[in-house]
PDB file of C-alpha atoms in Angstrom:
ATOM      1  CA  UNK A   1      48.089  -0.237 -11.498  1.00 83.00           C
ATOM      2  CA  UNK A   2      46.625   0.500  -7.981  1.00 88.00           C
ATOM      3  CA  UNK A   3      43.692   2.464  -7.216  1.00 94.00           C
ATOM      4  CA  UNK A   4      42.934   3.607  -3.833  1.00 95.00           C
ATOM      5  CA  UNK A   5      39.156   5.323  -2.896  1.00 97.00           C
ATOM      6  CA  UNK A   6      39.199   7.474   0.232  1.00 97.00           C
ATOM      7  CA  UNK A   7      35.568   8.104   1.439  1.00 98.00           C
ATOM      8  CA  UNK A   8      34.793  11.293   3.597  1.00 98.00           C
ATOM      9  CA  UNK A   9      31.621  11.436   6.025  1.00 98.00           C
ATOM     10  CA  UNK A  10      30.197  13.601   5.521  1.00 97.00           C
ATOM     11  CA  UNK A  11      31.076  14.675   1.929  1.00 95.00           C
ATOM     12  CA  UNK A  12      32.643  18.461   2.358  1.00 97.00           C
ATOM     13  CA  UNK A  13      30.954  21.400   2.271  1.00 96.00           C
ATOM     14  CA  UNK A  14      32.360  24.561   3.170  1.00 97.00           C
ATOM     15  CA  UNK A  15      30.889  25.883   6.657  1.00 97.00           C
ATOM     16  CA  UNK A  16      31.209  29.226   6.259  1.00 96.00           C
ATOM     17  CA  UNK A  17      27.975  31.149   5.090  1.00 92.00           C
ATOM     18  CA  UNK A  18      28.798  32.779   1.756  1.00 83.00           C
ATOM     19  CA  UNK A  19      29.678  36.366   2.867  1.00 87.00           C
ATOM     20  CA  UNK A  20      30.385  35.675   6.560  1.00 92.00           C
ATOM     21  CA  UNK A  21      33.927  37.559   7.374  1.00 95.00           C
ATOM     22  CA  UNK A  22      35.801  34.531   8.667  1.00 96.00           C
ATOM     23  CA  UNK A  23      37.423  37.163  11.378  1.00 95.00           C
ATOM     24  CA  UNK A  24      34.072  37.267  13.408  1.00 96.00           C
ATOM     25  CA  UNK A  25      35.201  33.479  13.670  1.00 96.00           C
ATOM     26  CA  UNK A  26      38.585  34.261  15.090  1.00 97.00           C
ATOM     27  CA  UNK A  27      39.944  32.775  11.751  1.00 97.00           C
ATOM     28  CA  UNK A  28      43.160  34.913  10.642  1.00 96.00           C
ATOM     29  CA  UNK A  29      42.470  37.077   7.734  1.00 92.00           C
ATOM     30  CA  UNK A  30      45.823  35.670   6.560  1.00 93.00           C
ATOM     31  CA  UNK A  31      45.644  32.404   4.899  1.00 95.00           C
ATOM     32  CA  UNK A  32      49.327  31.647   5.815  1.00 95.00           C
ATOM     33  CA  UNK A  33      47.959  31.962   9.607  1.00 96.00           C
ATOM     34  CA  UNK A  34      45.802  29.061   8.746  1.00 97.00           C
ATOM     35  CA  UNK A  35      48.338  26.065  10.106  1.00 98.00           C
ATOM     36  CA  UNK A  36      47.670  22.021   9.555  1.00 98.00           C
ATOM     37  CA  UNK A  37      48.929  21.667  13.103  1.00 98.00           C
ATOM     38  CA  UNK A  38      45.829  23.728  14.451  1.00 98.00           C
ATOM     39  CA  UNK A  39      43.674  21.750  13.186  1.00 98.00           C
ATOM     40  CA  UNK A  40      41.948  19.357  15.524  1.00 98.00           C
ATOM     41  CA  UNK A  41      41.023  15.480  14.638  1.00 98.00           C
ATOM     42  CA  UNK A  42      38.306  14.602  16.675  1.00 97.00           C
ATOM     43  CA  UNK A  43      38.741  11.211  15.611  1.00 97.00           C
ATOM     44  CA  UNK A  44      41.572   8.947  14.235  1.00 97.00           C
ATOM     45  CA  UNK A  45      40.648   9.853  10.996  1.00 98.00           C
ATOM     46  CA  UNK A  46      38.643  12.583  11.680  1.00 98.00           C
ATOM     47  CA  UNK A  47      36.178  14.962  11.238  1.00 98.00           C
ATOM     48  CA  UNK A  48      38.783  17.994  11.237  1.00 98.00           C
ATOM     49  CA  UNK A  49      38.035  21.039  12.853  1.00 98.00           C
ATOM     50  CA  UNK A  50      39.681  24.067  12.955  1.00 98.00           C
ATOM     51  CA  UNK A  51      38.180  27.116  15.150  1.00 97.00           C
ATOM     52  CA  UNK A  52      35.309  24.756  16.291  1.00 97.00           C
ATOM     53  CA  UNK A  53      34.189  24.273  12.367  1.00 98.00           C
ATOM     54  CA  UNK A  54      34.373  21.035  10.405  1.00 98.00           C
ATOM     55  CA  UNK A  55      36.545  21.324   7.874  1.00 98.00           C
ATOM     56  CA  UNK A  56      37.198  17.439   6.732  1.00 98.00           C
ATOM     57  CA  UNK A  57      34.410  14.612   7.670  1.00 98.00           C
ATOM     58  CA  UNK A  58      35.858  11.438   8.724  1.00 98.00           C
ATOM     59  CA  UNK A  59      37.870   9.224   6.412  1.00 98.00           C
ATOM     60  CA  UNK A  60      35.824   6.242   6.996  1.00 98.00           C
ATOM     61  CA  UNK A  61      37.078   4.238   4.400  1.00 97.00           C
ATOM     62  CA  UNK A  62      40.608   3.555   2.397  1.00 97.00           C
ATOM     63  CA  UNK A  63      40.146   0.800  -0.173  1.00 97.00           C
ATOM     64  CA  UNK A  64      42.946  -0.646  -2.089  1.00 95.00           C
ATOM     65  CA  UNK A  65      42.547  -2.636  -5.362  1.00 93.00           C
ATOM     66  CA  UNK A  66      45.451  -3.546  -7.853  1.00 88.00           C
ATOM     67  CA  UNK A  67      44.492  -3.763 -11.766  1.00 88.00           C
ATOM     68  CA  UNK A  68      45.848  -5.331 -14.431  1.00 83.00           C
ATOM     69  CA  UNK A  69      45.558  -5.608 -18.163  1.00 84.00           C
ATOM     70  CA  UNK A  70      44.767  -8.951 -19.879  1.00 85.00           C
ATOM     71  CA  UNK A  71      43.593  -9.207 -23.533  1.00 91.00           C
ATOM     72  CA  UNK A  72      42.772  -5.682 -23.634  1.00 91.00           C
ATOM     73  CA  UNK A  73      40.319  -5.379 -20.972  1.00 93.00           C
ATOM     74  CA  UNK A  74      41.735  -3.909 -17.273  1.00 90.00           C
ATOM     75  CA  UNK A  75      40.992  -6.666 -14.549  1.00 89.00           C
ATOM     76  CA  UNK A  76      41.018  -6.848 -10.671  1.00 90.00           C
ATOM     77  CA  UNK A  77      43.698  -8.898  -9.397  1.00 85.00           C
ATOM     78  CA  UNK A  78      43.127 -10.548  -5.910  1.00 85.00           C
ATOM     79  CA  UNK A  79      41.058  -8.811  -3.003  1.00 89.00           C
ATOM     80  CA  UNK A  80      40.207  -5.362  -2.158  1.00 93.00           C
ATOM     81  CA  UNK A  81      42.341  -4.450   0.414  1.00 94.00           C
ATOM     82  CA  UNK A  82      41.102  -2.187   3.755  1.00 96.00           C
ATOM     83  CA  UNK A  83      43.636   0.173   4.411  1.00 97.00           C
ATOM     84  CA  UNK A  84      42.708   1.384   7.685  1.00 97.00           C
ATOM     85  CA  UNK A  85      42.077  -1.866   9.390  1.00 95.00           C
ATOM     86  CA  UNK A  86      44.059  -4.440   7.645  1.00 94.00           C
ATOM     87  CA  UNK A  87      47.022  -5.968   9.943  1.00 94.00           C
ATOM     88  CA  UNK A  88      49.084  -5.597   6.624  1.00 91.00           C
ATOM     89  CA  UNK A  89      49.117  -5.207   2.899  1.00 90.00           C
ATOM     90  CA  UNK A  90      51.174  -5.984  -0.140  1.00 85.00           C
ATOM     91  CA  UNK A  91      51.102  -5.723  -3.836  1.00 82.00           C
ATOM     92  CA  UNK A  92      51.740  -8.288  -6.442  1.00 76.00           C
ATOM     93  CA  UNK A  93      54.130  -7.081  -8.892  1.00 71.00           C
ATOM     94  CA  UNK A  94      53.271 -10.049 -11.034  1.00 67.00           C
ATOM     95  CA  UNK A  95      55.065  -9.074 -14.281  1.00 65.00           C
ATOM     96  CA  UNK A  96      55.205  -5.028 -14.121  1.00 67.00           C
ATOM     97  CA  UNK A  97      58.583  -5.397 -12.920  1.00 71.00           C
ATOM     98  CA  UNK A  98      61.947  -7.470 -14.994  1.00 76.00           C
ATOM     99  CA  UNK A  99      63.675 -10.069 -13.332  1.00 81.00           C
ATOM    100  CA  UNK A 100      65.138  -9.487 -10.013  1.00 82.00           C
ATOM    101  CA  UNK A 101      62.911  -7.131  -8.611  1.00 82.00           C
ATOM    102  CA  UNK A 102      60.237  -8.522  -5.680  1.00 83.00           C
ATOM    103  CA  UNK A 103      57.231  -9.847  -6.855  1.00 81.00           C
ATOM    104  CA  UNK A 104      55.460  -8.380  -3.658  1.00 85.00           C
ATOM    105  CA  UNK A 105      56.106  -4.803  -2.065  1.00 86.00           C
ATOM    106  CA  UNK A 106      54.891  -4.480   1.565  1.00 91.00           C
ATOM    107  CA  UNK A 107      53.411  -1.861   2.353  1.00 92.00           C
ATOM    108  CA  UNK A 108      53.945  -0.143   6.040  1.00 96.00           C
ATOM    109  CA  UNK A 109      50.360   0.700   6.712  1.00 97.00           C
ATOM    110  CA  UNK A 110      51.400   2.226  10.557  1.00 96.00           C
ATOM    111  CA  UNK A 111      53.231   4.736   8.529  1.00 97.00           C
ATOM    112  CA  UNK A 112      50.410   5.138   6.028  1.00 97.00           C
ATOM    113  CA  UNK A 113      47.783   5.818   8.666  1.00 97.00           C
ATOM    114  CA  UNK A 114      50.048   8.276  10.381  1.00 97.00           C
ATOM    115  CA  UNK A 115      50.429  10.423   7.034  1.00 98.00           C
ATOM    116  CA  UNK A 116      46.744  10.130   6.541  1.00 98.00           C
ATOM    117  CA  UNK A 117      46.329  11.626   9.924  1.00 98.00           C
ATOM    118  CA  UNK A 118      48.536  14.644   8.533  1.00 98.00           C
ATOM    119  CA  UNK A 119      47.215  15.126   5.443  1.00 98.00           C
ATOM    120  CA  UNK A 120      43.306  15.089   6.649  1.00 98.00           C
ATOM    121  CA  UNK A 121      44.543  18.129   8.793  1.00 98.00           C
ATOM    122  CA  UNK A 122      46.314  19.786   5.533  1.00 98.00           C
ATOM    123  CA  UNK A 123      43.127  19.318   3.920  1.00 98.00           C
ATOM    124  CA  UNK A 124      40.926  20.903   6.484  1.00 98.00           C
ATOM    125  CA  UNK A 125      43.681  23.627   6.642  1.00 98.00           C
ATOM    126  CA  UNK A 126      43.716  23.970   2.687  1.00 98.00           C
ATOM    127  CA  UNK A 127      39.938  24.131   2.472  1.00 98.00           C
ATOM    128  CA  UNK A 128      39.995  26.609   5.542  1.00 97.00           C
ATOM    129  CA  UNK A 129      42.549  29.037   3.749  1.00 96.00           C
ATOM    130  CA  UNK A 130      40.854  28.811   0.205  1.00 95.00           C
ATOM    131  CA  UNK A 131      37.385  29.900   2.052  1.00 95.00           C
ATOM    132  CA  UNK A 132      39.321  33.140   3.379  1.00 95.00           C
ATOM    133  CA  UNK A 133      40.651  33.986  -0.167  1.00 93.00           C
ATOM    134  CA  UNK A 134      37.547  33.354  -2.011  1.00 93.00           C
ATOM    135  CA  UNK A 135      35.788  35.743   0.732  1.00 94.00           C
ATOM    136  CA  UNK A 136      38.313  37.994   0.375  1.00 92.00           C
ATOM    137  CA  UNK A 137      38.208  38.370  -3.447  1.00 92.00           C
ATOM    138  CA  UNK A 138      34.492  38.570  -2.972  1.00 91.00           C
ATOM    139  CA  UNK A 139      34.977  41.717  -0.309  1.00 91.00           C
ATOM    140  CA  UNK A 140      37.080  43.271  -3.595  1.00 90.00           C
ATOM    141  CA  UNK A 141      40.684  42.964  -1.949  1.00 84.00           C
ATOM    142  CA  UNK A 142      43.396  42.556  -4.696  1.00 62.00           C
ATOM    143  CA  UNK A 143      46.580  40.942  -3.987  1.00 51.00           C
ATOM    144  CA  UNK A 144      48.945  42.808  -1.519  1.00 48.00           C
ATOM    145  CA  UNK A 145      45.837  44.172   0.428  1.00 51.00           C
ATOM    146  CA  UNK A 146      46.605  43.161   3.946  1.00 51.00           C
ATOM    147  CA  UNK A 147      49.363  40.852   3.283  1.00 51.00           C
ATOM    148  CA  UNK A 148      46.992  38.534   0.492  1.00 46.00           C
ATOM    149  CA  UNK A 149      48.343  35.613  -0.609  1.00 50.00           C
ATOM    150  CA  UNK A 150      46.863  33.194  -2.581  1.00 48.00           C
TER     151      UNK A 150
END
């Protein structure tokens, strides 16, 4: 089993005051208009901002560990790998795969990092959309009002 731990600093907290109208901050009332490509990354891995508000902190760690079952217990195999800073990373498959399959898999860390940046932007946009949806629900708007679509 492979585990990856991501650390977001600071942890997420919605930047809107509970009953603040997002439109006052120029955030569209239609959640579908909030697009990941409109989210800015202030650093390589965040923080991510939309309309000047932070919707995702910086991803400061992406640590990968490989674990195996030995004598009925979970045991860590090998060392932790820092996916944000490592030059290369491999996963040892050991006896997981049948004969003929590779015993190690090399990870494309450049691709991983590009995808991570895009996912941070997507996460920020999703959090902003959810804040708009929740605001609209609190204001009593029903599905169908103002092109509302959860």
